[in-house]
C-alpha atoms as one frame of an Amber mdcrd trajectory, in Angstrom:
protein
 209.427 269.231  25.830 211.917 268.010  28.818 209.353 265.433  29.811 209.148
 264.047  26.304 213.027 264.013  25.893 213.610 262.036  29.528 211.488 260.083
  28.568 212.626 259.141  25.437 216.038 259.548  26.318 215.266 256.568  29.342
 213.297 254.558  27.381 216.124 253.963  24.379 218.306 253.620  28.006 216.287
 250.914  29.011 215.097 249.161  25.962 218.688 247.339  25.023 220.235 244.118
  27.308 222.108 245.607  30.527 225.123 243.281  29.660 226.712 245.692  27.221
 228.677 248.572  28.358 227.718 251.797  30.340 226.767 253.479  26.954 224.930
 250.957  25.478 221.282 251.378  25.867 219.393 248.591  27.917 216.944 245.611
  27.300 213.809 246.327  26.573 210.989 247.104  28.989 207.758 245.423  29.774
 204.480 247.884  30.935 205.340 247.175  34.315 208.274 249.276  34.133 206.857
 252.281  36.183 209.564 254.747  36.003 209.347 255.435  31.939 206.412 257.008
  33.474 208.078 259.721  36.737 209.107 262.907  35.439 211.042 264.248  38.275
 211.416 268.043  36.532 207.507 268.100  37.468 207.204 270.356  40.801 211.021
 271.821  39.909 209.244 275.062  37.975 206.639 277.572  39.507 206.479 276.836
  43.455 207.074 273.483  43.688 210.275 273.705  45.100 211.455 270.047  44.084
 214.950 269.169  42.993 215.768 266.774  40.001 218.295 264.815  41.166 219.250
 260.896  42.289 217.792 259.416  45.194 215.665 256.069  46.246 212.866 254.951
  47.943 213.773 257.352  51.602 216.981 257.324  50.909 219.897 258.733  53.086
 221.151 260.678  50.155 219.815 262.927  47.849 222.564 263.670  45.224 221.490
 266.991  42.953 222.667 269.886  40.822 222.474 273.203  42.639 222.248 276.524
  40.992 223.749 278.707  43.707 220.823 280.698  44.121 219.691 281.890  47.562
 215.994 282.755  47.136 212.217 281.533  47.768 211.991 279.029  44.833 215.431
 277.754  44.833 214.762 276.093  48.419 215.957 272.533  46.714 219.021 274.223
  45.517 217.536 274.055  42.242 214.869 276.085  40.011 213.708 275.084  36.558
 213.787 278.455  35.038 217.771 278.447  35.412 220.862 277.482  33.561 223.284
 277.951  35.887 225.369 274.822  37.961 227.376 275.580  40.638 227.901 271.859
  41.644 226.216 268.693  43.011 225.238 268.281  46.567 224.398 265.266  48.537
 221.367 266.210  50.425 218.357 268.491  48.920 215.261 269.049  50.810 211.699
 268.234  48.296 209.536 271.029  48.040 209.507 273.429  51.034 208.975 276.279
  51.855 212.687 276.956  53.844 215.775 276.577  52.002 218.614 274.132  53.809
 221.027 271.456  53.022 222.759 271.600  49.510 225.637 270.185  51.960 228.761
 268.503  50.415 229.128 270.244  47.439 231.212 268.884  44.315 232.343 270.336
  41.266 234.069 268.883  37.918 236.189 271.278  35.927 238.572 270.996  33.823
 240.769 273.884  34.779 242.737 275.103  38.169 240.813 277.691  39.822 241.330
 280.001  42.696 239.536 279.641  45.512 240.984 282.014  47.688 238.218 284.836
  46.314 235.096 284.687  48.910 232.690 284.966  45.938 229.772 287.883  46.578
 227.419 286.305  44.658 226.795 283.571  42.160 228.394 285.904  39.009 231.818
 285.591  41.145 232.293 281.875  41.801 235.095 280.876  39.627 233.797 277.002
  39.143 230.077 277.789  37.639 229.324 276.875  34.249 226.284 277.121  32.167
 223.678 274.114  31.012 221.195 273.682  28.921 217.661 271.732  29.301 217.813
 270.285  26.138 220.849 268.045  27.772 219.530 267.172  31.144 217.467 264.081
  31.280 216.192 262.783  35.075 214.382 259.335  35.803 213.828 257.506  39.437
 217.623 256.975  40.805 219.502 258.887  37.993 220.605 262.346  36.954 222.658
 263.618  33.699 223.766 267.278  32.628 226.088 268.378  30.447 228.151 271.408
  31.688 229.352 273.560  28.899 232.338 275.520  30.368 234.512 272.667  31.341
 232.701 270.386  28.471 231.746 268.044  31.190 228.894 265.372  31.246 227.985
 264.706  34.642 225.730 261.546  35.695 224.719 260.737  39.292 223.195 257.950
  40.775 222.388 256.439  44.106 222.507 253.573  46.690 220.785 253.670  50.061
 223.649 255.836  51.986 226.195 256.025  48.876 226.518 258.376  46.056 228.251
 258.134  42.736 229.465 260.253  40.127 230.435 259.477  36.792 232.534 262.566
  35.014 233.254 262.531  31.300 235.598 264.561  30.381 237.118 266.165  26.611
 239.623 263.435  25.630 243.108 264.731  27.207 241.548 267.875  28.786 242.527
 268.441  32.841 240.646 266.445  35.054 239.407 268.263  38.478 237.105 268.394
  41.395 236.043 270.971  43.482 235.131 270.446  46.946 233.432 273.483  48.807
 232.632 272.769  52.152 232.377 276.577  52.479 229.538 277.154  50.002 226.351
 277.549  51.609 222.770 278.928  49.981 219.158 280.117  51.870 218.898 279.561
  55.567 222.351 277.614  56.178 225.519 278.612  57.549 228.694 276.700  57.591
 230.125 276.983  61.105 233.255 274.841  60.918 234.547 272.268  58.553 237.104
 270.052  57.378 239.149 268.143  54.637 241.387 265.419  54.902 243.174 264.164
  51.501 243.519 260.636  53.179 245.550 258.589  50.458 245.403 258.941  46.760
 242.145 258.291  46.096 240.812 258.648  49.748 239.110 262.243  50.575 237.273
 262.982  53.907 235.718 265.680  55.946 233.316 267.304  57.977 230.643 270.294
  57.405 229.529 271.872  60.505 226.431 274.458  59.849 223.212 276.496  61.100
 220.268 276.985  59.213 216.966 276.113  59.410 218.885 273.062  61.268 220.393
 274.778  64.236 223.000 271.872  64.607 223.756 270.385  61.558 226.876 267.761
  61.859 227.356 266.332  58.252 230.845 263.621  58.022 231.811 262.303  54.549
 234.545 260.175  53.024 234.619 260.305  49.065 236.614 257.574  46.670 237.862
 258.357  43.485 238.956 255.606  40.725 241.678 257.301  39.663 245.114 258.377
  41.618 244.933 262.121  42.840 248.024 263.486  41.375 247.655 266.421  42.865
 245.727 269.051  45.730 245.194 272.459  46.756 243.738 273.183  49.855 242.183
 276.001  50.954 241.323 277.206  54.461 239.244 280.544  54.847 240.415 281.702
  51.200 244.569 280.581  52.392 246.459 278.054  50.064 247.357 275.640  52.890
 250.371 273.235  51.900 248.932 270.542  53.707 247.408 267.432  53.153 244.593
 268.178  55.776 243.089 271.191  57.583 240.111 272.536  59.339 238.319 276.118
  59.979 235.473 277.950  58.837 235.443 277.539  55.637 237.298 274.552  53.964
 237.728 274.113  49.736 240.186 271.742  47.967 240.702 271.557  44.577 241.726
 267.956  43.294 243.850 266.938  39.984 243.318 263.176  38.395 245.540 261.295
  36.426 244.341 261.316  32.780 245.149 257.760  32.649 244.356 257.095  29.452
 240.505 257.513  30.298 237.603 260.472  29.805 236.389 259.113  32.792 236.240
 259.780  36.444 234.035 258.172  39.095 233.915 259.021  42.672 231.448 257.116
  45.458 230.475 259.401  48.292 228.775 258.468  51.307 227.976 260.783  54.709
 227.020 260.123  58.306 225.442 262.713  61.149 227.889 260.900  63.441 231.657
 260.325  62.243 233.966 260.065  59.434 234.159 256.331  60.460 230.571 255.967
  60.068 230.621 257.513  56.891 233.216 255.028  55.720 230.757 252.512  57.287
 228.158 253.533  55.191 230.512 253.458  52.060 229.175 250.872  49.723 231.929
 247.965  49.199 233.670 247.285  46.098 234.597 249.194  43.022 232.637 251.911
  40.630 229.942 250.125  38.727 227.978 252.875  37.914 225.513 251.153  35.930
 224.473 248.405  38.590 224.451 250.841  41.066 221.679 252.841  38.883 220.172
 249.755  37.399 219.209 248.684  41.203 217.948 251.976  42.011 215.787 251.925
  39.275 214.798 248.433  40.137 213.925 249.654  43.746 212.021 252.987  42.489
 209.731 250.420  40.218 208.759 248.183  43.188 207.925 250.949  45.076 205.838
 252.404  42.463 204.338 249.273  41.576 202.487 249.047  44.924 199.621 251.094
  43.325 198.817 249.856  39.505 196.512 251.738  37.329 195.477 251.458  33.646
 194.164 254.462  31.745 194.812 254.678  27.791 195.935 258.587  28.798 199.597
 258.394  29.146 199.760 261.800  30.436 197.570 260.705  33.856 200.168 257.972
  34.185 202.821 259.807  34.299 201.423 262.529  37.026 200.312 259.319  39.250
 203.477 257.826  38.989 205.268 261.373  39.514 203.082 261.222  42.387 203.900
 258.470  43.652 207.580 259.439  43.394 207.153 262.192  44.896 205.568 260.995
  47.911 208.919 258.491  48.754 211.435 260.821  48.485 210.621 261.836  51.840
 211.545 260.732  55.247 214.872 260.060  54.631 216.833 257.385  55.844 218.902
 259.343  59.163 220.736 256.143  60.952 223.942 254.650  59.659 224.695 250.907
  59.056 225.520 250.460  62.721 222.261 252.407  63.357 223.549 254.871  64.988
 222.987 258.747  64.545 222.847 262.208  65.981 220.150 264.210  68.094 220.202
 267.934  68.007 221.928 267.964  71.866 224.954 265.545  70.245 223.648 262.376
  71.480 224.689 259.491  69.327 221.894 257.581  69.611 221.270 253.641  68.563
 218.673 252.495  66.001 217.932 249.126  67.846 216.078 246.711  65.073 214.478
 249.776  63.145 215.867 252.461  60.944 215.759 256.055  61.976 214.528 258.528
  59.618 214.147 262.457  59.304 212.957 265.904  57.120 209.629 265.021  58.982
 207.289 267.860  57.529 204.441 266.460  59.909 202.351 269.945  59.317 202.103
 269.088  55.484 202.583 265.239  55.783 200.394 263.969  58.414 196.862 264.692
  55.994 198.182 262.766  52.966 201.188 261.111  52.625 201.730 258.948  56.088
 198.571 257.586  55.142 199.500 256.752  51.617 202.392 254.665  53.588 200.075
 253.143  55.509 199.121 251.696  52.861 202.129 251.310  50.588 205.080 251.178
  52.721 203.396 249.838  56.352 206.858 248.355  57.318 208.640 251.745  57.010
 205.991 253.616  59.251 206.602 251.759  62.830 210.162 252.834  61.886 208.973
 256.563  61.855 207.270 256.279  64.955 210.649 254.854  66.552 212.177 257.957
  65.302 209.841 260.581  66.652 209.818 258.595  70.009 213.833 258.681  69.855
 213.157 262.564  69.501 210.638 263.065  72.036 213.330 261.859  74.099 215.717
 265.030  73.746 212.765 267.750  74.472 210.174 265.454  75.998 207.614 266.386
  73.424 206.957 265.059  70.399 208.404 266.208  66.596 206.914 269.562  65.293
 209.119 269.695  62.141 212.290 267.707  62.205 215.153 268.409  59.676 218.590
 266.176  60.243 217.199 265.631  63.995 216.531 269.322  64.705 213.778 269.968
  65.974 212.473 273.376  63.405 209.335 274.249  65.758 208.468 275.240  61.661
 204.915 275.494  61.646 201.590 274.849  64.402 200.355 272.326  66.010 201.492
 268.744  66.694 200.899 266.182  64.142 203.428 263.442  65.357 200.216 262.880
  67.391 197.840 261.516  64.683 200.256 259.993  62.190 201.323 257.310  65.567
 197.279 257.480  66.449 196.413 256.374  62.907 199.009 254.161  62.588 198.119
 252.039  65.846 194.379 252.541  64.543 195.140 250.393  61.594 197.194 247.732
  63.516 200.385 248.560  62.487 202.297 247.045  65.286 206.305 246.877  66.000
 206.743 250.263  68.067 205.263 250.602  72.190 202.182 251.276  72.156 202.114
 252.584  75.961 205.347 254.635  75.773 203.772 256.411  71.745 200.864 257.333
  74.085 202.478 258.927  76.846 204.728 261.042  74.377 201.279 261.761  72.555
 199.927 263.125  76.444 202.779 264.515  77.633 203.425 266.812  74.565 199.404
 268.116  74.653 199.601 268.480  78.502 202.700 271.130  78.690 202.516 274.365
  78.199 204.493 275.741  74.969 203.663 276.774  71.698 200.396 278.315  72.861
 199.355 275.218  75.016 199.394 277.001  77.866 196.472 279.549  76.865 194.720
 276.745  74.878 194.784 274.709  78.576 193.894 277.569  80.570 190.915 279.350
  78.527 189.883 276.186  76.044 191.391 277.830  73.210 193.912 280.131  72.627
 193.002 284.193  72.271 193.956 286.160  69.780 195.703 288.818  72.039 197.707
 286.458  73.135 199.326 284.502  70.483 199.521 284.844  66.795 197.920 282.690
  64.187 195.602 281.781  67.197 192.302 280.256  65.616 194.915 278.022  63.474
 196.847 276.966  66.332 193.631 276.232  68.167 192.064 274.041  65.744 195.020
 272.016  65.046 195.345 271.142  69.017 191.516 270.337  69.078 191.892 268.041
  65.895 195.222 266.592  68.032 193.626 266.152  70.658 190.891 264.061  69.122
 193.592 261.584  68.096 194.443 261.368  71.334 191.468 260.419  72.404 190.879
 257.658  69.832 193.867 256.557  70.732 193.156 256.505  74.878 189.726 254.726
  74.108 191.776 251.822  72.126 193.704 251.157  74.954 191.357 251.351  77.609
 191.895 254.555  79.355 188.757 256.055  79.775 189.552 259.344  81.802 191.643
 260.258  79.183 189.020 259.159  76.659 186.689 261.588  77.964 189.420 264.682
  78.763 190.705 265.080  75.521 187.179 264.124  73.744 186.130 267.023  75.464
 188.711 269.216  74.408 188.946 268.607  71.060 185.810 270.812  70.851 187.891
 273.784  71.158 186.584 274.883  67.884 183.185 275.179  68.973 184.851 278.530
  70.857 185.989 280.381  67.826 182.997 279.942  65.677 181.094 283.165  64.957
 177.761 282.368  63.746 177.059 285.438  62.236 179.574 285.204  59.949 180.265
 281.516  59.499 183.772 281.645  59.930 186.185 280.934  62.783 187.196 283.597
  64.121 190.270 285.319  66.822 188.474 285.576  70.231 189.503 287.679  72.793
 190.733 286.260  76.710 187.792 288.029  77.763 185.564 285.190  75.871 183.506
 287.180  74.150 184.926 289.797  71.812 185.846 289.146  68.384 189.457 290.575
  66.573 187.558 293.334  64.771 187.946 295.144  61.872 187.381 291.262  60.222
 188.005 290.622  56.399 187.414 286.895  55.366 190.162 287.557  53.029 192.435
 289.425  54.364 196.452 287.692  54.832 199.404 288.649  57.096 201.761 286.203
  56.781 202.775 284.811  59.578 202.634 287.793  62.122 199.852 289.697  63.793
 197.287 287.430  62.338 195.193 284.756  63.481 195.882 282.207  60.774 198.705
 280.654  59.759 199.667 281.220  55.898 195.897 281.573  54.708 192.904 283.503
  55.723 189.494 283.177  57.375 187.926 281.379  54.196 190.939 279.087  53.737
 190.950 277.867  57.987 187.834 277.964  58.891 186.990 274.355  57.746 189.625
 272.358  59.968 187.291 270.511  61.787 187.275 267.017  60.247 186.992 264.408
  62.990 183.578 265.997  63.402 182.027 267.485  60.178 178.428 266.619  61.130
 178.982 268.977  64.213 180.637 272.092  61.996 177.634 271.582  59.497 175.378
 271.841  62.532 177.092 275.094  63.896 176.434 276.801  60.410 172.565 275.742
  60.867 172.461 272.582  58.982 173.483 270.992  55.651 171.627 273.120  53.740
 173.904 276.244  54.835 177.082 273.878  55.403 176.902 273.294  51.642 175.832
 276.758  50.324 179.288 278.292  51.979 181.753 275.207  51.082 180.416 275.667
  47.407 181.191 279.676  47.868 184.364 279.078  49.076 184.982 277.456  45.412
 182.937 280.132  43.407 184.412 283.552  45.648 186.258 286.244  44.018 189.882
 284.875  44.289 191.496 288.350  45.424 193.362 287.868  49.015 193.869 291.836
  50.524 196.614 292.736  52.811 200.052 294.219  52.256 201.852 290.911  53.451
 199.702 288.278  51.775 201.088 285.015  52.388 203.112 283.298  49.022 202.050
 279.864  50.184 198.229 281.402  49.027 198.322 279.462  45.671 196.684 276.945
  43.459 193.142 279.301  44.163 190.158 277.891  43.065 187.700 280.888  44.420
 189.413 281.069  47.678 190.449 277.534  47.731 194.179 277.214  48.009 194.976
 273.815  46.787 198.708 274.873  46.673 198.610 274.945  50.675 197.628 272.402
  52.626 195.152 273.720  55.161 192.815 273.485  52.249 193.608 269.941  50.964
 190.568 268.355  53.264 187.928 270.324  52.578 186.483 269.300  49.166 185.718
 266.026  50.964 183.381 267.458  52.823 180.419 267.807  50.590 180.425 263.653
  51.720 179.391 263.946  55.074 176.980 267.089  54.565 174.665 265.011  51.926
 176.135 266.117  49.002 178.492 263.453  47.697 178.436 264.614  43.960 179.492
 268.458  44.523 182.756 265.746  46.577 183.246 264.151  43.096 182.883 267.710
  41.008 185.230 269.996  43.285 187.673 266.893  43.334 188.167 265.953  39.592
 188.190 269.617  38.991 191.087 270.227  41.123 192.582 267.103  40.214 191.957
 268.951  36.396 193.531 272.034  37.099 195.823 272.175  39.931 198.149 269.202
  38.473 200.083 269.002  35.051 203.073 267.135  33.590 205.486 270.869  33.156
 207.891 271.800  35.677 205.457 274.001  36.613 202.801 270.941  37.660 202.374
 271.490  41.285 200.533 274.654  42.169 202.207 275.031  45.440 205.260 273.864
  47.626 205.493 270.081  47.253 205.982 269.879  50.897 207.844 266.334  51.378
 205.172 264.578  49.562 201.834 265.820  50.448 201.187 267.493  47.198 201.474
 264.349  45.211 200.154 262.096  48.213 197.049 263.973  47.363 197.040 263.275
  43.919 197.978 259.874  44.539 195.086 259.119  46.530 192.244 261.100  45.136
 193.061 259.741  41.463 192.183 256.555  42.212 189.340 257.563  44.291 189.870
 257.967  48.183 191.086 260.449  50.659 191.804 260.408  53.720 189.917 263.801
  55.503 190.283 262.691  58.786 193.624 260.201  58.690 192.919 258.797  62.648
 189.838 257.784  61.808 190.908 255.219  59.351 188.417 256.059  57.076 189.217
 256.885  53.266 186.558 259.478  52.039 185.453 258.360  48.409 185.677 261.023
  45.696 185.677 260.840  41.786 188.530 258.008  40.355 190.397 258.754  37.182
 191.756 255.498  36.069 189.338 252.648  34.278 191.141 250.374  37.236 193.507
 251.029  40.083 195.345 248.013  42.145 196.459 248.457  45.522 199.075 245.586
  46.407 198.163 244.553  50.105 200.707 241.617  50.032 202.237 239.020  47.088
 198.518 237.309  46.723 196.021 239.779  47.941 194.380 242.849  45.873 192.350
 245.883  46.261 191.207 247.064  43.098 188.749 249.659  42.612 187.232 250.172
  38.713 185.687 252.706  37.205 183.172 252.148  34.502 182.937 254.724  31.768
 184.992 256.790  33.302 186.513 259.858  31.297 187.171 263.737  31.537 183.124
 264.221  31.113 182.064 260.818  33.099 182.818 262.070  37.033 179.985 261.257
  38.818 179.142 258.152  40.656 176.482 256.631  39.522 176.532 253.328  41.560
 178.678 250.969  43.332 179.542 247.343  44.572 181.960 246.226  46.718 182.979
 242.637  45.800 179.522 241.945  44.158 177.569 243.603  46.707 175.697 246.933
  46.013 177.722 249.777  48.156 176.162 253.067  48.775 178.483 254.598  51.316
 181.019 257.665  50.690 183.551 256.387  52.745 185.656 252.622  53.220 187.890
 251.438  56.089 191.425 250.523  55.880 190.494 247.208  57.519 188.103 246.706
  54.396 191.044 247.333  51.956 193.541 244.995  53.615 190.741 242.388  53.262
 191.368 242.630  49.575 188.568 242.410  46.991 187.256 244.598  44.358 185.340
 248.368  44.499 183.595 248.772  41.367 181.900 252.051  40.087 179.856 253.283
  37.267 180.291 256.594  36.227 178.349 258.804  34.181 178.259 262.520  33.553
 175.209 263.883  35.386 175.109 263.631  38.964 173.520 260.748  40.904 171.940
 262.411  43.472 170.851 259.648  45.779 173.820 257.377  45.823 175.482 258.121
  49.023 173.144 260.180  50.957 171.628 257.421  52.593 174.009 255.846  54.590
């Protein structure tokens, strides 16, 4: 119902000329107008953890309504099934699993409040006012509610490092803004803050806090367009009669001139380093709201537009383009216009000739989505790769989970490692190749995070560390990358040294079972009593945030090998198709909420699983690839707020869509191979540059038609389950036929 109003809502928005005034509708659109398509409420219901607001393409800001909630599934600030505001923030985090951020928070009302009550929950904050669904639209760059209490309509939109807010009020009601530097939800703390009432239409600050971001420094400096006629301030629930101040907790409470005008815009913009920075980062000139959002929207459709597909289903368009949405949302621009920007010691460092970016879920990200950039953003990903180098710098090991330059430590393994080794893989050039390596080495060669026991026995034991088998397997498949990476530039010893132990996993296999399994330091017992299914989130257990069934597949730079170890194809297959067909039940007394989006005991909603469907390809059995695929792309997606069957994650969720719709995934990202599953669209267009095209068809393809039945690449028959990035940039064409019985040779001999 939401989806079908926002849309309609943006299309009458779009469909008149864009020289009229704000509330005139636009010109009309053409089909390649991607972003009738996005429905950013998708992902905000059930688990997804998204938030609805403005932002572009990696943007510095993400401006967003926030509930004032403080649990699980209100990590964005924001939950679907509530009708509560309690303001707009300025950054949101998309889809995890920690709540943070929500910092900067602004109110309209059109009444004085007092703020000198330390609210004890939501019920008790005197500035909260109810909204309903049925007026709140959302579309790529832009955000409108209607707030009922102070009969407000608020729209937001978005520049790279600005914010703006347009506030309509009653005709000659009180015209106000809260500013709560105090408020705080989930994880985060406020520490110390700031406000400044600069001039009369000149606010700026500082928000000090700790969270999930241990040092979190956020500067702002907000403009108004109309004359503040008057302020109260507010420091640790005091009236201060001053026109600045600074403690714990800072609030201010602003009054506008009427003027004359329902309307009241303010322009925000932030910085990790200063309040002059922020002012840097202020966008020039005056409060034209509606260029502002029409070039947002302009940005979000270019970005879309670099994958094209055609399907007469309108509903697949709009979860690919979702998806797609989804997946550049995340990093966000960090640096400031100067470049500069803050490390988690308080280093201001410099963004020489790149742009630094954070929120670097690498855990989630590194199996979907920094490939997708590879592919549709390659300029923004040697940019990345400057970032976690300017990282590595502070702790001399490369990112684990970096939120506003803080290093998290938030889940295992280290997957800065193959998002640079893919990237130099598939020639994407402008960071040092040499000084990427060394980071990659010297972060695998010391001795935290279990790399110590994982050096010392050749995996790490279960008596030793938690979540042991998980943490293992990641540092083998790291490893790996490193390797690839040493062979490319010549350095054999290392070649061979890491080769070797990324075959860690061979360790933790238990044949009798056919799972991986905790070991013991004395390299031979198993953890016993052992239950496939059994969860224990996140302590005493040797898996992180799944089970035995859900881990025990993470070896995908060498699949042949893992089918080999379960004693051939034949039983590789017969347990990869049980995993899909097992009772779903997960036992324990802590089982793990990030178990979702089951399929048997499949967990689509987490991404240890998100691989493993692809593996049917390299174990002879390409069409159970293309069945388990489409039916997960069938099930496990759909265009409610409830459409993502597990955190979002910064993008991976939908970077999996957006890949395996049109027909590839990457199972092994460093090898620079795309794995080819079942494509949904009748034709999908990759844009490799402004006159070269990779387009891959799909003949006869429908909800029945899912199996391959044969292929050509440009012409030429093509029986393989996988295709190089180095064939894609080439351009060209990847046709298929499909059909709806299985082909049962295509793709087995390759």
């Amino acid at each position: 119902m939401v989806k079908n109003y926002a849309r309609i809502i943006l299309v009458l928005i779009l469909f008149y000329s864009c020289k009229t005034d704000d509330k005139t509708p636009k010109k009309s659109i053409t089909g390649t107008h991607r972003i009738a398509y996005v429905d950013p409420f998708i992902g905000t219901g059930g688990h997804g953890h998204t938030y609805p607001g403005a932002t572009v393409p990696f943007g510095m800001l993400q401006v967003t309504p926030i509930n004032g909630i403080s649990e699980w599934d209100w990590c964005s600030g924001y939950h679907y099934s509530d009708s509560i505001a309690v303001g707009f923030s300025h950054l949101a985090l998309s889809g995890t699993g920690i709540g943070d951020l929500a910092d900067i928070l602004f109110m309209p009302i059109n009444k004085k409040v007092d703020l000198s009550i330390t609210p004890v929950s939501r019920d008790s904050i005197p500035y909260k006012s109810k909204y309903d669904h049925q007026n709140e639209t959302a579309s790529p760059g832009y955000y409108q509610v209607f707030l009922e209490e102070p009969n407000v309509q608020v729209e937001l939109t978005t520049s790279q490092r600005t914010a703006y807010h347009k506030y309509t009020f009653n005709q000659n009601d009180p015209q106000s803004i809260i500013i709560d530097l105090g408020f705080a939800i989930n994880w985060d703390k406020v520490t110390h803050s700031s406000i400044a009432i600069e001039d009369n239409y000149t606010v700026s600050g500082y928000r000090f806090s700790k969270g999930w971001a241990k040092n979190q420094k956020v500067f702002f400096v907000a403009k108004f367009s109309k004359p503040i006629n008057e302020h109260h301030l507010f420091r640790d629930g005091t009236l201060i009669n001053q026109k600045a101040s600074e403690g714990e907790k800072i609030a201010t409470q602003l009054f506008f001139d009427i003027n004359d005008s329902s309307e009241l815009m303010a322009k925000v913009a932030l910085s990790s380093v200063s309040v002059e920075n922020a002012r840097l980062n202020l966008d020039s000139g005056g409060f034209n709201f509606k260029e502002v959002r029409s070039h947002a929207e302009q940005t979000w459709n270019d970005a879309l537009s670099k994958i094209t597909v055609e399907t007469s289903v309108d509903s697949l368009k709009t979860l690919f383009y979702t998806a797609m949405y989804h997946a550049q949302v995340a990093p966000v621009t960090f640096s400031d216009k100067n470049g500069q920007f803050r490390k988690e010691d308080d280093h201001i460092e410099t963004a020489s000739e790149y742009t630094a970016y954070s929120t670097l879920s690498l855990w989630d990200t590194f199996r979907a989505e920094h490939p997708l950039l590879t592919l549709i953003a390659p300029e923004r990903v040697s940019d990345i790769i400057h970032s976690m180098l300017a990282y590595f710098e502070t702790r001399n090991t490369l990112p684990v989970w970096t939120l506003y330059a803080n290093e998290t430590n938030t889940m295992t393994g280290y997957h800065s490692i193959p998002v640079i080794a893919e990237a130099y893989l598939k020639g994407i050039t402008g960071f040092d190749a040499e000084k990427a390596y060394q980071a990659m080495k010297t972060t695998m060669m010391q001795d935290d995070r279990g790399l110590k026991y994982y050096k010392k026995y050749g995996y790490i034991p279960y008596n030793l560390l938690d979540e042991s088998v998980t943490i293992t397997l990641e540092f083998a498949y790291d490893d790996w990358c490193i390797a690839q990476m040493a062979k490319a530039l010549g350095k054999d010893e290392d070649y061979a040294f890491f080769l070797n132990r990324s075959k860690a996993y061979q360790y933790l296999f238990d044949s009798q079972t056919g799972f991986m399994r905790g070991k013991s330091d004395d390299g031979q017992s198993w953890n016993e009593p052992f239950d496939p299914k059994y969860s224990n989130h996140r302590e005493q257990t040797d898996y992180t945030e799944g089970n035995a069934w859900q881990h025990s597949w993470f070896v995908p730079h060498n699949v042949k090998e893992l089918a080999e170890l379960h004693g051939g194809n034949a039983t590789f297959t017969k347990r990869l198709e049980q995993l899909f067909t097992e009772s779903s039940e997960i036992t324990g007394s802590n089982i793990s909420a990030d178990i979702s989006g089951l399929i048997g005991q499949y967990a689509h909603g987490n991404e240890p699983s998100h691989h493993i469907a692809y593996m049917f390809n390299q174990a002879g059995k390409p069409w159970r690839t293309q069945y388990w695929v489409r039916h997960i792309l069938d099930t496990q997606y759909n265009t409610t707020p409830n459409g993502l069957s597990g955190n979002e994650d910064c993008g991976q969720m939908s970077a999996w869509y957006a890949l395996s719709s049109i027909g590839l995934y990457p199972m092994n990202p460093a090898s620079t191979k795309y794995e080819i599953g079942s494509p949904i669209f009748d034709k999908a267009a990759i844009k490799i540059s402004e006159d070269k095209t990779f387009t891959i068809e799909a003949e006869h393809v429908s909800d029945k038609n899912i199996y391959i039945q044969s292929a050509t690449l440009n012409g030429e028959p093509f029986n393989h389950t996988s295709i190089s990035h180095n064939q894609i940039l080439q351009g060209g064409t990847l046709h298929f036929i499909m059909g709806d019985h299985p082909n049962t040779n295509w793709g087995v001999n390759q």
